[in-house]
Amino acid sequence: MTDRKRRLDVEGLKTKSSKTSDSRINPWTNEPYSQKYYDILSKRTKLPVYAFQKRLIETIRENQVVVIEGETGSGKTTQIPQFLVDAGFSNQGKTCTACTQPRRVAATSIAARVADEMDVELGYEVGYTIRFEDVSDPSRTVLKFVTDGMLLREAMSDPMLKRYSVIVLDEAHERTLATDVLMGLLQELLPKRKDLKLVVMSATLDAGKFQDYFHGAPLLKVPGRTHPVEVFYTAKPERNYVEAATRTCLQIHKCEPPGDILLFLTGELEIETACEEIRGAASEFGPDVPQLVVYPLYSSLPPQQQKKIFDKAPGPKVTGGKPGRKIIVSTNIAETSLTIDGIGKNVELFRYEFGV
């Protein structure tokens, strides 16, 4: 181990040494970890990215820019920012780690999940900033999830981004305008701030482009979790794919085993139309059909309504009956940015009809 790496290791420990070294005590709250923390931890350790923690941190310490290619289900969005904080890259009250998200619902929901995983209260050690809403504390926040547009706005008032020690550009492959402009700004900022680290997280196809853009930055590949997938096609083209998709969801609800449904449509109008049709049909179900609830999800939906997608499915109508089911009707926001527990079926009929 080089002197430089040894020095960085010691500096990383300094941020927590004043709190506690007892593994049963949360270093951020000085309170014992809750049972919920241990329940979540057992699931975290099974994520593919968890096995790469040591290698990730070593690579990030040795390089100013690192590109991470993480497939869907690898856990990169929730785990890698925590790895950085745990390794001492954030100094409470001075600098923090920022993780950008292209969508507001992703920034808020991921922040809430990470706060649970770190066993802290949202808005203190872990926070988020989206348009018109800042849930963070400059004196305590060590990890903040922000939309790429808000970080870009912050860069206008503070071009050196002095508040941050690490910036994680997540979902960089989506190539939003704000993310592309941020990459251009960071390209100029990094030579001026040698202490600033940049982690670019991308899907499989574009990782090489980001490597080239950042002058041959090292690439780390993290595998994802795969699940058995069956693809069914319609026997013939459907005249109205929204009606066909809602009809398919209702058939699944009546005939298939328990498991929530995720229906992808193209925009707000189609989503609200599908929700109304499904609710109308569900209201006519008899007592022998399990309860069904429907939640829409699109970018202009108010945050409080967006969060409803994470509510648990309803229970059985009667004791000993079949459990209920929820259907989430969403744009492609739920395709990469979010992971919703309990999903058993995806319905994407419109893709097959138009060859998207």
XYZ file of C-alpha atoms in Angstrom:
356
model
C 0.000 0.000 0.000
C 1.395 3.396 -0.974
C 1.780 6.302 1.428
C -0.843 8.191 -0.521
C -3.437 5.462 -0.123
C -2.576 5.009 3.527
C -3.010 8.731 4.125
C -6.384 8.716 2.375
C -7.541 5.785 4.495
C -6.657 7.655 7.673
C -8.358 10.819 6.476
C -11.460 8.807 5.651
C -11.607 7.537 9.216
C -11.263 11.003 10.708
C -14.785 12.000 9.749
C -16.221 9.276 11.983
C -13.592 8.864 14.673
C -15.189 11.537 16.818
C -18.425 9.534 16.934
C -17.949 5.872 17.738
C -16.134 2.742 16.628
C -18.795 0.342 17.960
C -20.306 -1.486 14.963
C -23.650 -1.740 16.769
C -23.911 2.053 17.066
C -24.923 4.212 14.134
C -22.010 6.678 13.689
C -24.338 9.352 12.319
C -26.839 9.323 15.193
C -24.800 7.788 18.031
C -27.797 5.523 18.645
C -28.011 1.717 18.336
C -29.053 0.521 14.896
C -32.738 -0.327 14.608
C -34.082 -3.753 13.675
C -35.253 -2.261 10.372
C -31.626 -1.422 9.549
C -30.550 -5.040 9.996
C -33.515 -6.294 7.955
C -32.536 -4.016 5.072
C -28.830 -4.827 5.471
C -29.503 -8.512 4.874
C -30.982 -7.587 1.484
C -28.252 -5.047 0.643
C -25.473 -7.579 1.027
C -27.088 -9.753 -1.644
C -26.893 -7.016 -4.296
C -24.237 -7.631 -7.004
C -22.569 -4.263 -6.410
C -21.879 -5.113 -2.765
C -19.121 -7.569 -3.720
C -17.354 -4.778 -5.635
C -17.251 -2.288 -2.741
C -13.535 -2.549 -1.941
C -12.472 -2.437 -5.580
C -14.752 0.515 -6.298
C -13.384 2.593 -3.441
C -9.756 1.817 -4.301
C -10.290 2.805 -7.942
C -12.067 6.038 -7.003
C -9.291 6.981 -4.576
C -6.623 6.453 -7.221
C -8.429 8.309 -10.038
C -10.220 11.628 -10.256
C -12.803 10.321 -12.727
C -14.250 6.795 -12.773
C -16.869 5.385 -15.146
C -19.092 2.624 -13.770
C -21.112 0.405 -16.053
C -23.906 -0.997 -13.923
C -26.699 -3.104 -15.317
C -30.289 -2.948 -14.111
C -30.759 -4.445 -10.673
C -27.106 -4.180 -9.630
C -27.913 -1.728 -6.813
C -25.485 0.933 -8.040
C -27.801 3.913 -7.487
C -28.463 3.271 -3.798
C -25.222 1.571 -2.773
C -22.316 3.373 -4.471
C -23.113 6.818 -2.951
C -23.238 5.122 0.471
C -19.899 3.414 -0.181
C -18.372 6.833 -0.856
C -19.784 8.313 2.346
C -18.673 5.321 4.431
C -15.174 5.576 2.942
C -14.844 9.117 4.266
C -15.216 11.169 1.090
C -17.822 13.371 2.801
C -16.940 15.566 5.771
C -20.043 16.469 7.789
C -20.604 20.209 7.946
C -18.013 20.907 5.225
C -18.465 18.783 2.113
C -20.935 16.197 0.916
C -21.491 13.733 -1.912
C -24.021 14.683 -4.591
C -25.778 12.086 -6.724
C -27.722 13.424 -9.711
C -30.938 11.940 -11.068
C -32.696 12.950 -14.299
C -36.153 12.801 -12.671
C -37.624 14.315 -9.512
C -39.473 11.206 -8.381
C -36.238 9.215 -8.616
C -34.319 11.763 -6.513
C -36.946 11.841 -3.759
C -37.671 8.113 -3.591
C -34.010 7.063 -3.713
C -33.133 9.568 -0.985
C -35.877 8.128 1.228
C -34.652 4.587 0.592
C -31.003 5.438 1.327
C -32.019 7.250 4.532
C -33.713 4.028 5.654
C -30.642 2.001 4.733
C -28.374 4.332 6.720
C -30.912 4.368 9.587
C -31.120 8.167 9.643
C -33.938 10.674 9.250
C -34.482 12.019 5.755
C -33.464 15.661 5.513
C -30.491 15.464 7.855
C -27.583 13.142 6.980
C -29.332 12.169 3.736
C -31.357 14.711 1.779
C -32.575 15.711 -1.643
C -33.052 18.857 -3.702
C -35.573 19.155 -6.517
C -37.317 22.132 -8.068
C -39.205 24.113 -5.391
C -38.155 21.683 -2.632
C -34.928 21.407 -0.647
C -34.960 18.695 2.027
C -31.402 18.856 3.342
C -29.322 20.447 6.103
C -26.011 22.124 5.078
C -24.561 21.517 8.541
C -25.396 17.783 8.621
C -26.081 16.402 5.141
C -23.316 14.121 3.856
C -25.235 12.602 0.934
C -27.636 14.546 -1.247
C -29.666 13.379 -4.221
C -30.394 16.164 -6.703
C -31.927 16.483 -10.121
C -29.327 17.289 -12.748
C -31.109 20.588 -13.428
C -30.798 21.693 -9.790
C -27.077 20.899 -9.667
C -26.643 22.861 -12.876
C -28.479 25.806 -11.304
C -26.245 25.522 -8.239
C -23.185 25.619 -10.501
C -24.355 28.992 -11.832
C -24.022 30.564 -8.363
C -21.007 28.481 -7.301
C -18.950 27.551 -10.399
C -16.363 25.701 -8.279
C -19.032 23.566 -6.553
C -17.125 23.953 -3.281
C -19.914 22.279 -1.317
C -19.148 18.885 -2.874
C -16.265 16.453 -2.568
C -17.752 13.841 -4.921
C -20.278 14.195 -7.731
C -22.008 11.076 -8.999
C -23.719 11.460 -12.378
C -26.271 8.655 -12.394
C -28.241 7.502 -15.449
C -25.723 9.377 -17.626
C -26.699 7.238 -20.627
C -30.049 9.032 -20.799
C -28.156 12.087 -22.059
C -30.500 14.760 -20.761
C -29.574 18.314 -21.702
C -28.730 19.205 -18.095
C -26.489 16.141 -17.669
C -24.600 16.875 -20.881
C -24.032 20.495 -19.863
C -22.884 19.333 -16.415
C -20.324 17.029 -17.996
C -18.979 19.928 -20.021
C -18.711 22.114 -16.912
C -17.054 19.353 -14.908
C -14.576 18.748 -17.723
C -13.338 22.313 -17.176
C -13.685 22.244 -13.381
C -11.772 19.047 -12.596
C -8.290 20.424 -13.483
C -8.986 23.383 -11.171
C -10.216 21.212 -8.290
C -7.897 18.260 -7.884
C -9.737 17.255 -4.701
C -13.058 16.771 -6.520
C -14.011 13.237 -7.557
C -16.405 12.429 -10.402
C -18.210 9.104 -10.790
C -20.154 8.599 -14.022
C -22.647 5.727 -13.874
C -23.992 4.496 -17.170
C -25.828 1.607 -18.777
C -24.005 -0.889 -20.958
C -23.972 0.731 -24.380
C -22.556 4.205 -23.682
C -19.841 3.560 -21.098
C -17.045 3.667 -23.686
C -18.112 7.121 -24.882
C -17.844 8.537 -21.382
C -14.412 6.960 -20.992
C -13.195 8.683 -24.144
C -14.721 12.009 -23.142
C -12.909 11.982 -19.800
C -9.519 11.134 -21.318
C -9.471 7.393 -20.781
C -10.991 7.240 -17.288
C -11.000 3.704 -15.859
C -14.119 1.602 -16.372
C -15.618 -0.716 -13.769
C -18.298 -3.171 -14.793
C -20.899 -4.340 -12.276
C -23.275 -7.143 -13.307
C -26.993 -6.863 -12.688
C -29.545 -9.256 -11.244
C -31.457 -11.189 -13.838
C -34.890 -12.710 -13.436
C -36.690 -15.184 -15.710
C -38.607 -13.272 -18.379
C -41.369 -14.485 -20.654
C -42.444 -12.375 -23.633
C -45.924 -12.768 -25.101
C -47.054 -11.093 -28.326
C -50.583 -10.255 -29.412
C -51.982 -12.638 -31.997
C -52.862 -9.712 -34.268
C -52.415 -5.906 -34.184
C -54.707 -4.115 -31.751
C -56.746 -1.156 -32.970
C -56.468 0.622 -29.595
C -53.402 -0.415 -27.631
C -54.484 1.455 -24.449
C -57.713 -0.548 -24.268
C -55.818 -3.739 -25.059
C -53.254 -3.024 -22.320
C -55.898 -2.327 -19.670
C -57.819 -5.459 -20.716
C -54.616 -7.489 -20.359
C -54.001 -6.091 -16.859
C -57.510 -7.038 -15.756
C -57.115 -10.546 -17.169
C -53.831 -10.964 -15.283
C -55.477 -9.772 -12.080
C -58.320 -12.290 -12.380
C -56.302 -15.301 -13.523
C -52.675 -14.987 -12.365
C -51.084 -15.622 -8.922
C -50.342 -12.654 -6.581
C -47.857 -10.041 -7.794
C -48.180 -6.380 -8.717
C -48.408 -5.149 -12.311
C -46.435 -2.415 -14.060
C -48.055 -1.017 -17.204
C -45.981 1.259 -19.454
C -47.746 3.897 -21.564
C -46.507 6.977 -23.377
C -47.864 9.993 -21.498
C -50.182 11.611 -18.970
C -53.380 11.415 -21.045
C -53.009 7.721 -21.813
C -52.038 6.940 -18.213
C -55.024 8.748 -16.683
C -57.381 7.155 -19.247
C -56.053 3.682 -18.424
C -56.344 4.315 -14.669
C -59.995 5.364 -15.024
C -60.818 2.302 -17.125
C -59.137 -0.085 -14.680
C -60.790 1.518 -11.631
C -64.186 1.391 -13.352
C -63.808 -2.302 -14.151
C -62.481 -3.091 -10.648
C -65.518 -1.465 -9.025
C -67.722 -4.101 -10.686
C -65.741 -7.089 -9.437
C -67.539 -9.550 -7.210
C -66.436 -10.528 -3.685
C -64.474 -13.522 -5.025
C -62.048 -11.280 -7.004
C -59.141 -9.829 -4.967
C -59.036 -6.090 -4.294
C -57.281 -3.925 -6.903
C -55.768 -0.441 -6.594
C -54.277 1.655 -9.411
C -51.584 4.360 -9.215
C -50.438 6.636 -12.068
C -46.817 7.775 -12.414
C -45.517 10.559 -14.647
C -43.227 13.558 -14.191
C -45.861 16.296 -13.738
C -47.693 14.365 -11.016
C -47.319 16.019 -7.554
C -44.591 14.359 -5.420
C -47.032 13.164 -2.732
C -49.043 11.289 -5.341
C -45.902 9.881 -6.957
C -44.869 8.358 -3.630
C -48.064 6.306 -3.482
C -46.551 3.797 -5.920
C -44.436 2.485 -3.028
C -47.470 1.726 -0.854
C -48.088 -1.936 -0.197
C -50.788 -3.751 -2.138
C -54.101 -4.158 -0.286
C -54.683 -7.250 1.829
C -57.378 -9.899 1.357
C -61.014 -8.773 1.293
C -61.894 -11.486 3.802
C -59.890 -13.531 6.274
C -58.101 -16.303 4.447
C -58.861 -14.776 1.043
C -56.448 -13.931 -1.764
C -54.227 -10.865 -1.240
C -54.971 -7.760 -3.271
C -52.888 -6.331 -6.077
C -51.723 -2.911 -7.232
C -51.263 -1.753 -10.804
C -48.835 1.089 -11.565
C -49.437 2.827 -14.886
C -46.257 4.684 -15.739
C -44.128 6.344 -18.360
C -40.609 4.935 -18.854
C -39.607 6.640 -15.579
C -40.153 3.267 -13.856
C -38.073 1.412 -16.419
C -34.563 2.357 -15.253
C -34.623 5.016 -12.526
C -36.823 3.225 -9.993
C -37.143 -0.259 -8.561
C -40.611 -0.990 -7.191
C -40.889 -3.971 -4.881
C -43.564 -6.556 -5.556
C -43.769 -6.206 -9.345
C -44.549 -9.566 -10.909
C -45.797 -8.557 -14.362
C -44.810 -5.853 -16.853
C -47.212 -4.918 -19.630
C -45.713 -2.996 -22.551
C -48.200 -3.671 -25.309
C -47.638 -0.358 -27.068
C -44.016 -1.256 -27.765
C -44.953 -4.318 -29.761
C -47.562 -2.468 -31.795
C -45.265 0.291 -33.002
C -41.901 -1.453 -32.921
C -40.339 0.911 -30.390
